[in-house]
């Protein structure tokens, strides 16, 4: 008997009926090898797989589970909502509360609820193009904004893990309207605007990138010589050319602070996208922004956007409850948990001489295991830098952690997500698994 017999059996069965056995590529173990664990249930900081193994969860459903799994208050709200019917196709009070909650925590003046981050970014591009009457958009290499055609060019997340530059099926004409710059590269953005400025509808960026691993937005002297945050630079150059600044906070929103990355840099976007945490584990997401821009949407305006299940009552109940419980104490807790784990990772890797870079955005962090000979003090500031990590070292590290009951995201291009439910005992388990995993990484280098 092996510890994952039942998972293997389910994966074989899944692979017959579902391409690759998974419904989202990042769940596959493509870059680390082996078969994914099938999850039977989850509670707090723990996943329980189909073979009955208890695993400390550092995936957090790839971001949503800020409060931990199966939070009693969220479950109560969801059960109560479901008992009143699961979808009406007519407006409800709770979706207004969710919209007001988002508006209360972020700079947006109006929001529209949708069902996924992908829908949010797809809709926000249509709105930006509809409002400006321009076609082109600017994005950054390694940023992921969902699987929208126009945004799958040089995308992160699963496309970084699989090392593919783009997807077949995206029309050339669509890809041609997507202009790509290296993240943190102000000169490249300036060059793009110098050439195409009059045709650019918007810049879209992850507020702080997490889909090529975490990359920290840089600060550099602005026009007045004072330090200027990368997002402030993007807003400034977009506005100088009549384009909009769109901040994708699907991952960072309501996670890195009570608002998101906006709470860190204070740069007010024209339009924003949200998802993950705001759905509390249910399929709900949103886009929002300045009222004058949002008023272009149907039915008041002419930019069309719709959804049968948008503002779904069960998902809205989960979202409202999650955000109500996402208090300052929760953010202080996850920041502290993140700091402790990062410190322990650094210590374990240093002890056996594995070169590494740990990047952070609030409680979000990524560990890049670097090839032998990488100088100390090396920084990773863009996708090209992230691609210098050692895939072999990460695979060995990942499996050594999993063997000891710690489930990291199965890719070196992803964030380790912590939650309010990660307590001292979960942290102790992570910390005690690290030395063995560091040795495995060292051996694989
Ligand atoms: C996850 C993510 C998306 C896509 O959201 P889905 O709900 O998976 O469609 C978009 N943007 C960012 C920054 C994300 O992290």
mmCIF file of C-alpha atoms and ligand atoms in Angstrom, residues 24 62 115-121 143-147 157 205-211 248-252 273-276 284-285 417, ligand 1:
data_model
loop_
_atom_site.group_PDB
_atom_site.id
_atom_site.type_symbol
_atom_site.label_atom_id
_atom_site.label_comp_id
_atom_site.label_asym_id
_atom_site.label_seq_id
_atom_site.Cartn_x
_atom_site.Cartn_y
_atom_site.Cartn_z
ATOM 1 C CA UNK A 24 -7.399 23.677 -14.471
ATOM 2 C CA UNK A 62 -4.876 29.436 -5.228
ATOM 3 C CA UNK A 115 -18.408 34.613 -11.981
ATOM 4 C CA UNK A 116 -14.629 34.382 -12.376
ATOM 5 C CA UNK A 117 -11.515 36.503 -12.563
ATOM 6 C CA UNK A 118 -11.328 35.674 -16.256
ATOM 7 C CA UNK A 119 -14.754 37.176 -16.826
ATOM 8 C CA UNK A 120 -13.738 40.251 -14.848
ATOM 9 C CA UNK A 121 -10.634 40.948 -16.946
ATOM 10 C CA UNK A 143 1.378 38.480 -15.652
ATOM 11 C CA UNK A 144 -1.694 36.262 -15.760
ATOM 12 C CA UNK A 145 -5.151 37.750 -16.065
ATOM 13 C CA UNK A 146 -7.239 34.637 -16.689
ATOM 14 C CA UNK A 147 -7.583 32.774 -19.974
ATOM 15 C CA UNK A 157 0.461 30.948 -14.033
ATOM 16 C CA UNK A 205 -1.180 44.827 -14.746
ATOM 17 C CA UNK A 206 -1.350 42.552 -11.742
ATOM 18 C CA UNK A 207 -1.336 45.050 -8.884
ATOM 19 C CA UNK A 208 1.626 43.108 -7.523
ATOM 20 C CA UNK A 209 2.393 40.138 -9.768
ATOM 21 C CA UNK A 210 1.921 36.675 -8.246
ATOM 22 C CA UNK A 211 1.531 34.502 -11.321
ATOM 23 C CA UNK A 248 -5.916 43.434 -11.684
ATOM 24 C CA UNK A 249 -6.361 42.673 -7.988
ATOM 25 C CA UNK A 250 -7.957 39.250 -8.488
ATOM 26 C CA UNK A 251 -5.136 37.675 -6.459
ATOM 27 C CA UNK A 252 -3.986 40.566 -4.257
ATOM 28 C CA UNK A 273 -10.701 43.558 -11.131
ATOM 29 C CA UNK A 274 -11.345 41.336 -8.113
ATOM 30 C CA UNK A 275 -11.928 37.645 -7.508
ATOM 31 C CA UNK A 276 -10.511 34.857 -5.336
ATOM 32 C CA UNK A 284 -17.800 35.084 -7.834
ATOM 33 C CA UNK A 285 -15.621 37.965 -8.995
ATOM 34 C CA UNK A 417 -0.895 31.123 0.343
HETATM 35 C C1 LIG B 1 -6.547 33.912 -10.786
HETATM 36 C C2 LIG B 1 -6.351 35.173 -11.520
HETATM 37 C C3 LIG B 1 -7.199 35.547 -12.580
HETATM 38 C C4 LIG B 1 -8.227 34.632 -13.145
HETATM 39 O O1 LIG B 1 -9.228 34.315 -12.243
HETATM 40 P P1 LIG B 1 -10.121 33.000 -12.502
HETATM 41 O O2 LIG B 1 -11.165 33.086 -11.446
HETATM 42 O O3 LIG B 1 -9.182 31.839 -12.358
HETATM 43 O O4 LIG B 1 -10.669 33.101 -13.878
HETATM 44 C C5 LIG B 1 -7.027 36.813 -13.118
HETATM 45 N N1 LIG B 1 -6.079 37.641 -12.675
HETATM 46 C C6 LIG B 1 -5.246 37.304 -11.679
HETATM 47 C C7 LIG B 1 -4.224 38.286 -11.202
HETATM 48 C C8 LIG B 1 -5.331 36.056 -11.078
HETATM 49 O O5 LIG B 1 -4.473 35.715 -10.115
#
